Amino acid sequence: MAGRCAERDAVCEARLLSERVQKELRGQRLHTQFGLNPWRRVHVITKKPMSWHDHIEEPADATFLNIIHHAALEPTKKYPEPQTESQEIGWNTTPLIQVDRTDRRLHFPRRKTENTN
């Protein structure tokens, strides 16, 4: 292999290099706009107590705060209906009938007897 590299001339090396650069540039994209994923939780990192730039008061962006608060909500408050099959289990949490503690048919409290303490 070392012998083959030594036999190549400068024109062949330049052509191979330019072809490689073109292939690499074809797969790259330039991103100029960046944003925060509102569906991913944000981990808060503690600040340094003596840094001057952490104590500067900045106005809060209302739309950004709304996106963050909306992302932190549970699915029943975010969506009107379940989005997946697993969300269907437990989606409706309201009881079908009112709980009546005086009704002996539906309420079985624990009782202390001489056998159970």
mmCIF file of N, CA and C in Angstrom:
data_model
loop_
_atom_site.group_PDB
_atom_site.id
_atom_site.type_symbol
_atom_site.label_atom_id
_atom_site.label_comp_id
_atom_site.label_asym_id
_atom_site.label_seq_id
_atom_site.Cartn_x
_atom_site.Cartn_y
_atom_site.Cartn_z
ATOM 1 N N MET A 1 0.814 -1.190 0.000
ATOM 2 C CA MET A 1 0.000 0.000 0.000
ATOM 3 C C MET A 1 0.857 1.253 0.000
ATOM 4 N N ALA A 2 1.992 1.225 0.725
ATOM 5 C CA ALA A 2 2.839 2.409 0.767
ATOM 6 C C ALA A 2 3.427 2.707 -0.605
ATOM 7 N N GLY A 3 3.672 1.671 -1.396
ATOM 8 C CA GLY A 3 4.233 1.864 -2.732
ATOM 9 C C GLY A 3 3.250 2.526 -3.667
ATOM 10 N N ARG A 4 1.971 2.232 -3.518
ATOM 11 C CA ARG A 4 0.966 2.835 -4.392
ATOM 12 C C ARG A 4 0.804 4.318 -4.104
ATOM 13 N N CYS A 5 0.901 4.734 -2.828
ATOM 14 C CA CYS A 5 0.771 6.155 -2.492
ATOM 15 C C CYS A 5 1.961 6.946 -3.033
ATOM 16 N N ALA A 6 3.102 6.358 -3.042
ATOM 17 C CA ALA A 6 4.294 7.068 -3.522
ATOM 18 C C ALA A 6 4.260 7.231 -5.033
ATOM 19 N N GLU A 7 3.578 6.346 -5.772
ATOM 20 C CA GLU A 7 3.540 6.417 -7.231
ATOM 21 C C GLU A 7 2.556 7.456 -7.745
ATOM 22 N N ARG A 8 1.586 7.891 -6.916
ATOM 23 C CA ARG A 8 0.605 8.875 -7.363
ATOM 24 C C ARG A 8 1.271 10.232 -7.560
ATOM 25 N N ASP A 9 0.814 10.938 -8.564
ATOM 26 C CA ASP A 9 1.355 12.269 -8.792
ATOM 27 C C ASP A 9 0.488 13.313 -8.088
ATOM 28 N N ALA A 10 0.877 14.547 -8.115
ATOM 29 C CA ALA A 10 0.199 15.629 -7.393
ATOM 30 C C ALA A 10 -1.193 15.900 -7.963
ATOM 31 N N VAL A 11 -1.371 15.725 -9.278
ATOM 32 C CA VAL A 11 -2.666 15.981 -9.909
ATOM 33 C C VAL A 11 -3.694 14.950 -9.424
ATOM 34 N N CYS A 12 -3.289 13.704 -9.346
ATOM 35 C CA CYS A 12 -4.178 12.640 -8.883
ATOM 36 C C CYS A 12 -4.554 12.856 -7.418
ATOM 37 N N GLU A 13 -3.585 13.246 -6.589
ATOM 38 C CA GLU A 13 -3.859 13.510 -5.171
ATOM 39 C C GLU A 13 -4.825 14.688 -5.007
ATOM 40 N N ALA A 14 -4.652 15.744 -5.801
ATOM 41 C CA ALA A 14 -5.535 16.900 -5.715
ATOM 42 C C ALA A 14 -6.949 16.536 -6.152
ATOM 43 N N ARG A 15 -7.079 15.708 -7.198
ATOM 44 C CA ARG A 15 -8.393 15.289 -7.669
ATOM 45 C C ARG A 15 -9.100 14.428 -6.619
ATOM 46 N N LEU A 16 -8.382 13.522 -5.975
ATOM 47 C CA LEU A 16 -8.964 12.694 -4.923
ATOM 48 C C LEU A 16 -9.392 13.540 -3.709
ATOM 49 N N LEU A 17 -8.551 14.524 -3.369
ATOM 50 C CA LEU A 17 -8.873 15.386 -2.243
ATOM 51 C C LEU A 17 -10.110 16.236 -2.532
ATOM 52 N N SER A 18 -10.200 16.792 -3.745
ATOM 53 C CA SER A 18 -11.362 17.624 -4.080
ATOM 54 C C SER A 18 -12.635 16.777 -4.132
ATOM 55 N N GLU A 19 -12.550 15.534 -4.607
ATOM 56 C CA GLU A 19 -13.714 14.658 -4.625
ATOM 57 C C GLU A 19 -14.171 14.317 -3.209
ATOM 58 N N ARG A 20 -13.224 14.098 -2.335
ATOM 59 C CA ARG A 20 -13.570 13.794 -0.938
ATOM 60 C C ARG A 20 -14.234 14.988 -0.254
ATOM 61 N N VAL A 21 -13.705 16.185 -0.503
ATOM 62 C CA VAL A 21 -14.287 17.394 0.089
ATOM 63 C C VAL A 21 -15.698 17.627 -0.435
ATOM 64 N N GLN A 22 -15.924 17.400 -1.732
ATOM 65 C CA GLN A 22 -17.262 17.582 -2.294
ATOM 66 C C GLN A 22 -18.261 16.608 -1.680
ATOM 67 N N LYS A 23 -17.840 15.358 -1.469
ATOM 68 C CA LYS A 23 -18.739 14.376 -0.849
ATOM 69 C C LYS A 23 -19.055 14.751 0.593
ATOM 70 N N GLU A 24 -18.072 15.274 1.327
ATOM 71 C CA GLU A 24 -18.321 15.682 2.713
ATOM 72 C C GLU A 24 -19.234 16.895 2.776
ATOM 73 N N LEU A 25 -19.053 17.846 1.873
ATOM 74 C CA LEU A 25 -19.884 19.046 1.876
ATOM 75 C C LEU A 25 -21.320 18.745 1.440
ATOM 76 N N ARG A 26 -21.508 17.703 0.649
ATOM 77 C CA ARG A 26 -22.840 17.328 0.204
ATOM 78 C C ARG A 26 -23.715 16.879 1.378
ATOM 79 N N GLY A 27 -23.107 16.271 2.391
ATOM 80 C CA GLY A 27 -23.867 15.768 3.524
ATOM 81 C C GLY A 27 -23.998 16.740 4.675
ATOM 82 N N GLN A 28 -23.409 17.916 4.580
ATOM 83 C CA GLN A 28 -23.469 18.885 5.669
ATOM 84 C C GLN A 28 -24.531 19.949 5.384
ATOM 85 N N ARG A 29 -25.198 20.405 6.452
ATOM 86 C CA ARG A 29 -26.167 21.485 6.346
ATOM 87 C C ARG A 29 -25.794 22.582 7.329
ATOM 88 N N LEU A 30 -25.959 23.801 6.932
ATOM 89 C CA LEU A 30 -25.676 24.930 7.805
ATOM 90 C C LEU A 30 -26.956 25.322 8.526
ATOM 91 N N HIS A 31 -26.954 25.260 9.855
ATOM 92 C CA HIS A 31 -28.109 25.633 10.657
ATOM 93 C C HIS A 31 -27.865 27.024 11.244
ATOM 94 N N THR A 32 -28.795 27.935 10.968
ATOM 95 C CA THR A 32 -28.648 29.295 11.480
ATOM 96 C C THR A 32 -29.699 29.634 12.524
ATOM 97 N N GLN A 33 -30.774 28.849 12.603
ATOM 98 C CA GLN A 33 -31.808 29.110 13.593
ATOM 99 C C GLN A 33 -31.842 27.947 14.572
ATOM 100 N N PHE A 34 -31.774 28.281 15.851
ATOM 101 C CA PHE A 34 -31.780 27.269 16.879
ATOM 102 C C PHE A 34 -32.956 27.516 17.807
ATOM 103 N N GLY A 35 -33.500 26.459 18.353
ATOM 104 C CA GLY A 35 -34.613 26.593 19.273
ATOM 105 C C GLY A 35 -34.550 25.505 20.321
ATOM 106 N N LEU A 36 -35.405 25.646 21.312
ATOM 107 C CA LEU A 36 -35.478 24.689 22.397
ATOM 108 C C LEU A 36 -36.633 23.742 22.131
ATOM 109 N N ASN A 37 -36.404 22.460 22.338
ATOM 110 C CA ASN A 37 -37.466 21.472 22.168
ATOM 111 C C ASN A 37 -38.450 21.615 23.328
ATOM 112 N N PRO A 38 -39.714 22.018 23.066
ATOM 113 C CA PRO A 38 -40.643 22.232 24.183
ATOM 114 C C PRO A 38 -41.138 20.943 24.816
ATOM 115 N N TRP A 39 -40.911 19.806 24.187
ATOM 116 C CA TRP A 39 -41.406 18.542 24.712
ATOM 117 C C TRP A 39 -40.373 17.824 25.561
ATOM 118 N N ARG A 40 -39.200 18.370 25.705
ATOM 119 C CA ARG A 40 -38.165 17.744 26.519
ATOM 120 C C ARG A 40 -37.987 18.541 27.802
ATOM 121 N N ARG A 41 -37.838 17.841 28.902
ATOM 122 C CA ARG A 41 -37.691 18.533 30.175
ATOM 123 C C ARG A 41 -36.340 19.245 30.240
ATOM 124 N N VAL A 42 -36.339 20.409 30.862
ATOM 125 C CA VAL A 42 -35.131 21.205 30.991
ATOM 126 C C VAL A 42 -34.538 20.939 32.375
ATOM 127 N N HIS A 43 -33.268 20.579 32.383
ATOM 128 C CA HIS A 43 -32.596 20.348 33.647
ATOM 129 C C HIS A 43 -31.932 21.648 34.096
ATOM 130 N N VAL A 44 -32.229 22.044 35.297
ATOM 131 C CA VAL A 44 -31.694 23.291 35.811
ATOM 132 C C VAL A 44 -30.315 23.029 36.397
ATOM 133 N N ILE A 45 -29.366 23.830 35.995
ATOM 134 C CA ILE A 45 -28.006 23.730 36.517
ATOM 135 C C ILE A 45 -27.814 24.868 37.504
ATOM 136 N N THR A 46 -27.274 24.557 38.663
ATOM 137 C CA THR A 46 -27.091 25.603 39.669
ATOM 138 C C THR A 46 -26.058 26.612 39.192
ATOM 139 N N LYS A 47 -26.269 27.835 39.613
ATOM 140 C CA LYS A 47 -25.389 28.922 39.183
ATOM 141 C C LYS A 47 -24.259 29.122 40.181
ATOM 142 N N LYS A 48 -23.223 29.780 39.727
ATOM 143 C CA LYS A 48 -22.104 30.086 40.604
ATOM 144 C C LYS A 48 -22.474 31.297 41.456
ATOM 145 N N PRO A 49 -22.217 31.247 42.745
ATOM 146 C CA PRO A 49 -22.689 32.329 43.613
ATOM 147 C C PRO A 49 -21.974 33.661 43.403
ATOM 148 N N MET A 50 -20.757 33.666 42.907
ATOM 149 C CA MET A 50 -20.007 34.913 42.796
ATOM 150 C C MET A 50 -19.963 35.462 41.371
ATOM 151 N N SER A 51 -20.679 34.857 40.427
ATOM 152 C CA SER A 51 -20.610 35.341 39.052
ATOM 153 C C SER A 51 -21.492 36.579 38.892
ATOM 154 N N TRP A 52 -21.010 37.560 38.172
ATOM 155 C CA TRP A 52 -21.732 38.824 38.034
ATOM 156 C C TRP A 52 -22.850 38.706 37.014
ATOM 157 N N HIS A 53 -22.704 37.854 35.988
ATOM 158 C CA HIS A 53 -23.711 37.796 34.940
ATOM 159 C C HIS A 53 -24.955 37.017 35.362
ATOM 160 N N ASP A 54 -24.885 36.264 36.449
ATOM 161 C CA ASP A 54 -26.076 35.554 36.919
ATOM 162 C C ASP A 54 -27.006 36.455 37.718
ATOM 163 N N HIS A 55 -26.531 37.601 38.148
ATOM 164 C CA HIS A 55 -27.332 38.499 38.971
ATOM 165 C C HIS A 55 -27.972 39.626 38.164
ATOM 166 N N ILE A 56 -27.847 39.589 36.864
ATOM 167 C CA ILE A 56 -28.455 40.608 36.009
ATOM 168 C C ILE A 56 -29.917 40.246 35.793
ATOM 169 N N GLU A 57 -30.803 41.200 36.023
ATOM 170 C CA GLU A 57 -32.228 40.980 35.833
ATOM 171 C C GLU A 57 -32.577 41.139 34.358
ATOM 172 N N GLU A 58 -33.222 40.143 33.790
ATOM 173 C CA GLU A 58 -33.647 40.193 32.402
ATOM 174 C C GLU A 58 -35.154 39.991 32.344
ATOM 175 N N PRO A 59 -35.818 40.615 31.387
ATOM 176 C CA PRO A 59 -37.269 40.400 31.269
ATOM 177 C C PRO A 59 -37.557 38.971 30.800
ATOM 178 N N ALA A 60 -38.609 38.385 31.343
ATOM 179 C CA ALA A 60 -38.973 37.012 30.987
ATOM 180 C C ALA A 60 -39.765 37.008 29.682
ATOM 181 N N ASP A 61 -39.471 36.065 28.833
ATOM 182 C CA ASP A 61 -40.191 35.915 27.577
ATOM 183 C C ASP A 61 -41.456 35.108 27.845
ATOM 184 N N ALA A 62 -42.610 35.729 27.628
ATOM 185 C CA ALA A 62 -43.888 35.094 27.982
ATOM 186 C C ALA A 62 -44.175 33.869 27.119
ATOM 187 N N THR A 63 -43.863 33.927 25.835
ATOM 188 C CA THR A 63 -44.133 32.768 24.970
ATOM 189 C C THR A 63 -43.252 31.587 25.338
ATOM 190 N N PHE A 64 -41.991 31.860 25.679
ATOM 191 C CA PHE A 64 -41.081 30.787 26.087
ATOM 192 C C PHE A 64 -41.556 30.143 27.384
ATOM 193 N N LEU A 65 -41.996 30.959 28.326
ATOM 194 C CA LEU A 65 -42.496 30.407 29.590
ATOM 195 C C LEU A 65 -43.771 29.592 29.377
ATOM 196 N N ASN A 66 -44.634 30.029 28.485
ATOM 197 C CA ASN A 66 -45.846 29.264 28.189
ATOM 198 C C ASN A 66 -45.513 27.919 27.570
ATOM 199 N N ILE A 67 -44.530 27.874 26.690
ATOM 200 C CA ILE A 67 -44.126 26.612 26.069
ATOM 201 C C ILE A 67 -43.557 25.668 27.115
ATOM 202 N N ILE A 68 -42.732 26.182 28.011
ATOM 203 C CA ILE A 68 -42.128 25.345 29.046
ATOM 204 C C ILE A 68 -43.194 24.828 30.003
ATOM 205 N N HIS A 69 -44.118 25.682 30.419
ATOM 206 C CA HIS A 69 -45.164 25.246 31.341
ATOM 207 C C HIS A 69 -46.118 24.250 30.675
ATOM 208 N N HIS A 70 -46.388 24.453 29.397
ATOM 209 C CA HIS A 70 -47.266 23.520 28.683
ATOM 210 C C HIS A 70 -46.593 22.152 28.532
ATOM 211 N N ALA A 71 -45.285 22.135 28.316
ATOM 212 C CA ALA A 71 -44.565 20.867 28.168
ATOM 213 C C ALA A 71 -44.515 20.093 29.476
ATOM 214 N N ALA A 72 -44.587 20.781 30.597
ATOM 215 C CA ALA A 72 -44.500 20.111 31.898
ATOM 216 C C ALA A 72 -45.850 19.579 32.384
ATOM 217 N N LEU A 73 -46.933 19.917 31.685
ATOM 218 C CA LEU A 73 -48.251 19.449 32.112
ATOM 219 C C LEU A 73 -48.403 17.947 31.880
ATOM 220 N N GLU A 74 -49.327 17.342 32.629
ATOM 221 C CA GLU A 74 -49.623 15.935 32.387
ATOM 222 C C GLU A 74 -50.485 15.808 31.134
ATOM 223 N N PRO A 75 -50.481 14.629 30.510
ATOM 224 C CA PRO A 75 -51.166 14.476 29.224
ATOM 225 C C PRO A 75 -52.663 14.781 29.256
ATOM 226 N N THR A 76 -53.347 14.553 30.382
ATOM 227 C CA THR A 76 -54.784 14.829 30.412
ATOM 228 C C THR A 76 -55.082 16.323 30.312
ATOM 229 N N LYS A 77 -54.146 17.165 30.704
ATOM 230 C CA LYS A 77 -54.342 18.617 30.592
ATOM 231 C C LYS A 77 -53.827 19.156 29.261
ATOM 232 N N LYS A 78 -52.924 18.423 28.611
ATOM 233 C CA LYS A 78 -52.395 18.866 27.325
ATOM 234 C C LYS A 78 -53.338 18.552 26.171
ATOM 235 N N TYR A 79 -53.901 17.342 26.181
ATOM 236 C CA TYR A 79 -54.663 16.866 25.036
ATOM 237 C C TYR A 79 -56.113 16.593 25.429
ATOM 238 N N PRO A 80 -57.056 16.753 24.494
ATOM 239 C CA PRO A 80 -58.461 16.466 24.812
ATOM 240 C C PRO A 80 -58.759 14.965 24.861
ATOM 241 N N GLU A 81 -57.952 14.164 24.169
ATOM 242 C CA GLU A 81 -58.157 12.715 24.166
ATOM 243 C C GLU A 81 -56.791 12.022 24.185
ATOM 244 N N PRO A 82 -56.744 10.733 24.539
ATOM 245 C CA PRO A 82 -55.452 10.045 24.626
ATOM 246 C C PRO A 82 -54.753 9.967 23.269
ATOM 247 N N GLN A 83 -53.431 10.114 23.280
ATOM 248 C CA GLN A 83 -52.654 10.103 22.052
ATOM 249 C C GLN A 83 -52.116 8.713 21.713
ATOM 250 N N THR A 84 -51.963 7.865 22.708
ATOM 251 C CA THR A 84 -51.451 6.514 22.487
ATOM 252 C C THR A 84 -52.397 5.504 23.128
ATOM 253 N N GLU A 85 -52.157 4.233 22.820
ATOM 254 C CA GLU A 85 -52.974 3.166 23.393
ATOM 255 C C GLU A 85 -52.766 3.059 24.894
ATOM 256 N N SER A 86 -51.528 3.263 25.337
ATOM 257 C CA SER A 86 -51.262 3.125 26.767
ATOM 258 C C SER A 86 -51.854 4.279 27.575
ATOM 259 N N GLN A 87 -52.096 5.418 26.948
ATOM 260 C CA GLN A 87 -52.712 6.531 27.662
ATOM 261 C C GLN A 87 -54.207 6.310 27.886
ATOM 262 N N GLU A 88 -54.809 5.401 27.138
ATOM 263 C CA GLU A 88 -56.237 5.148 27.313
ATOM 264 C C GLU A 88 -56.530 4.540 28.679
ATOM 265 N N ILE A 89 -55.566 3.805 29.226
ATOM 266 C CA ILE A 89 -55.741 3.210 30.543
ATOM 267 C C ILE A 89 -55.567 4.317 31.574
ATOM 268 N N GLY A 90 -56.588 4.586 32.336
ATOM 269 C CA GLY A 90 -56.530 5.603 33.365
ATOM 270 C C GLY A 90 -56.755 7.016 32.873
ATOM 271 N N TRP A 91 -57.216 7.200 31.619
ATOM 272 C CA TRP A 91 -57.444 8.551 31.107
ATOM 273 C C TRP A 91 -58.601 9.226 31.841
ATOM 274 N N ASN A 92 -59.702 8.494 32.032
ATOM 275 C CA ASN A 92 -60.856 9.042 32.762
ATOM 276 C C ASN A 92 -60.699 8.676 34.231
ATOM 277 N N THR A 93 -60.405 9.656 35.047
ATOM 278 C CA THR A 93 -60.157 9.401 36.461
ATOM 279 C C THR A 93 -61.322 9.808 37.349
ATOM 280 N N THR A 94 -62.353 10.383 36.795
ATOM 281 C CA THR A 94 -63.497 10.769 37.624
ATOM 282 C C THR A 94 -64.319 9.526 37.949
ATOM 283 N N PRO A 95 -64.787 9.378 39.194
ATOM 284 C CA PRO A 95 -65.569 8.186 39.550
ATOM 285 C C PRO A 95 -66.935 8.202 38.859
ATOM 286 N N LEU A 96 -67.431 7.000 38.564
ATOM 287 C CA LEU A 96 -68.718 6.894 37.878
ATOM 288 C C LEU A 96 -69.886 7.229 38.800
ATOM 289 N N ILE A 97 -69.745 6.912 40.082
ATOM 290 C CA ILE A 97 -70.784 7.241 41.048
ATOM 291 C C ILE A 97 -70.141 8.013 42.191
ATOM 292 N N GLN A 98 -70.948 8.781 42.905
ATOM 293 C CA GLN A 98 -70.429 9.541 44.034
ATOM 294 C C GLN A 98 -70.100 8.602 45.194
ATOM 295 N N VAL A 99 -69.031 8.895 45.905
ATOM 296 C CA VAL A 99 -68.622 8.066 47.031
ATOM 297 C C VAL A 99 -69.471 8.453 48.249
ATOM 298 N N ASP A 100 -70.148 7.462 48.801
ATOM 299 C CA ASP A 100 -70.968 7.673 49.987
ATOM 300 C C ASP A 100 -70.420 6.780 51.094
ATOM 301 N N ARG A 101 -69.816 7.393 52.100
ATOM 302 C CA ARG A 101 -69.184 6.625 53.175
ATOM 303 C C ARG A 101 -70.201 5.934 54.087
ATOM 304 N N THR A 102 -71.437 6.383 54.059
ATOM 305 C CA THR A 102 -72.436 5.758 54.930
ATOM 306 C C THR A 102 -73.076 4.540 54.282
ATOM 307 N N ASP A 103 -72.909 4.356 53.002
ATOM 308 C CA ASP A 103 -73.499 3.207 52.316
ATOM 309 C C ASP A 103 -72.644 1.974 52.582
ATOM 310 N N ARG A 104 -73.184 0.974 53.237
ATOM 311 C CA ARG A 104 -72.431 -0.220 53.634
ATOM 312 C C ARG A 104 -72.169 -1.148 52.444
ATOM 313 N N ARG A 105 -72.890 -0.960 51.346
ATOM 314 C CA ARG A 105 -72.709 -1.844 50.195
ATOM 315 C C ARG A 105 -71.407 -1.561 49.449
ATOM 316 N N LEU A 106 -70.955 -0.315 49.456
ATOM 317 C CA LEU A 106 -69.786 0.064 48.670
ATOM 318 C C LEU A 106 -68.582 0.476 49.512
ATOM 319 N N HIS A 107 -68.772 0.658 50.803
ATOM 320 C CA HIS A 107 -67.686 1.121 51.662
ATOM 321 C C HIS A 107 -67.408 0.055 52.723
ATOM 322 N N PHE A 108 -66.177 -0.470 52.716
ATOM 323 C CA PHE A 108 -65.798 -1.523 53.656
ATOM 324 C C PHE A 108 -64.595 -1.049 54.467
ATOM 325 N N PRO A 109 -64.815 -0.304 55.549
ATOM 326 C CA PRO A 109 -63.679 0.162 56.338
ATOM 327 C C PRO A 109 -63.080 -0.985 57.148
ATOM 328 N N ARG A 110 -61.842 -0.821 57.540
ATOM 329 C CA ARG A 110 -61.193 -1.813 58.395
ATOM 330 C C ARG A 110 -61.779 -1.728 59.789
ATOM 331 N N ARG A 111 -61.960 -2.874 60.374
ATOM 332 C CA ARG A 111 -62.506 -2.917 61.726
ATOM 333 C C ARG A 111 -61.538 -3.664 62.613
ATOM 334 N N LYS A 112 -61.467 -3.226 63.841
ATOM 335 C CA LYS A 112 -60.628 -3.920 64.820
ATOM 336 C C LYS A 112 -61.498 -4.910 65.590
ATOM 337 N N THR A 113 -61.052 -6.120 65.612
ATOM 338 C CA THR A 113 -61.738 -7.139 66.398
ATOM 339 C C THR A 113 -60.730 -7.778 67.336
ATOM 340 N N GLU A 114 -61.163 -8.765 68.090
ATOM 341 C CA GLU A 114 -60.231 -9.406 69.001
ATOM 342 C C GLU A 114 -59.233 -10.283 68.252
ATOM 343 N N ASN A 115 -59.575 -10.699 67.025
ATOM 344 C CA ASN A 115 -58.648 -11.523 66.247
ATOM 345 C C ASN A 115 -57.638 -10.672 65.488
ATOM 346 N N THR A 116 -58.062 -9.514 65.010
ATOM 347 C CA THR A 116 -57.162 -8.622 64.286
ATOM 348 C C THR A 116 -56.933 -7.368 65.097
ATOM 349 N N ASN A 117 -55.699 -6.963 65.242
ATOM 350 C CA ASN A 117 -55.390 -5.751 66.025
ATOM 351 C C ASN A 117 -55.118 -4.594 65.131
#
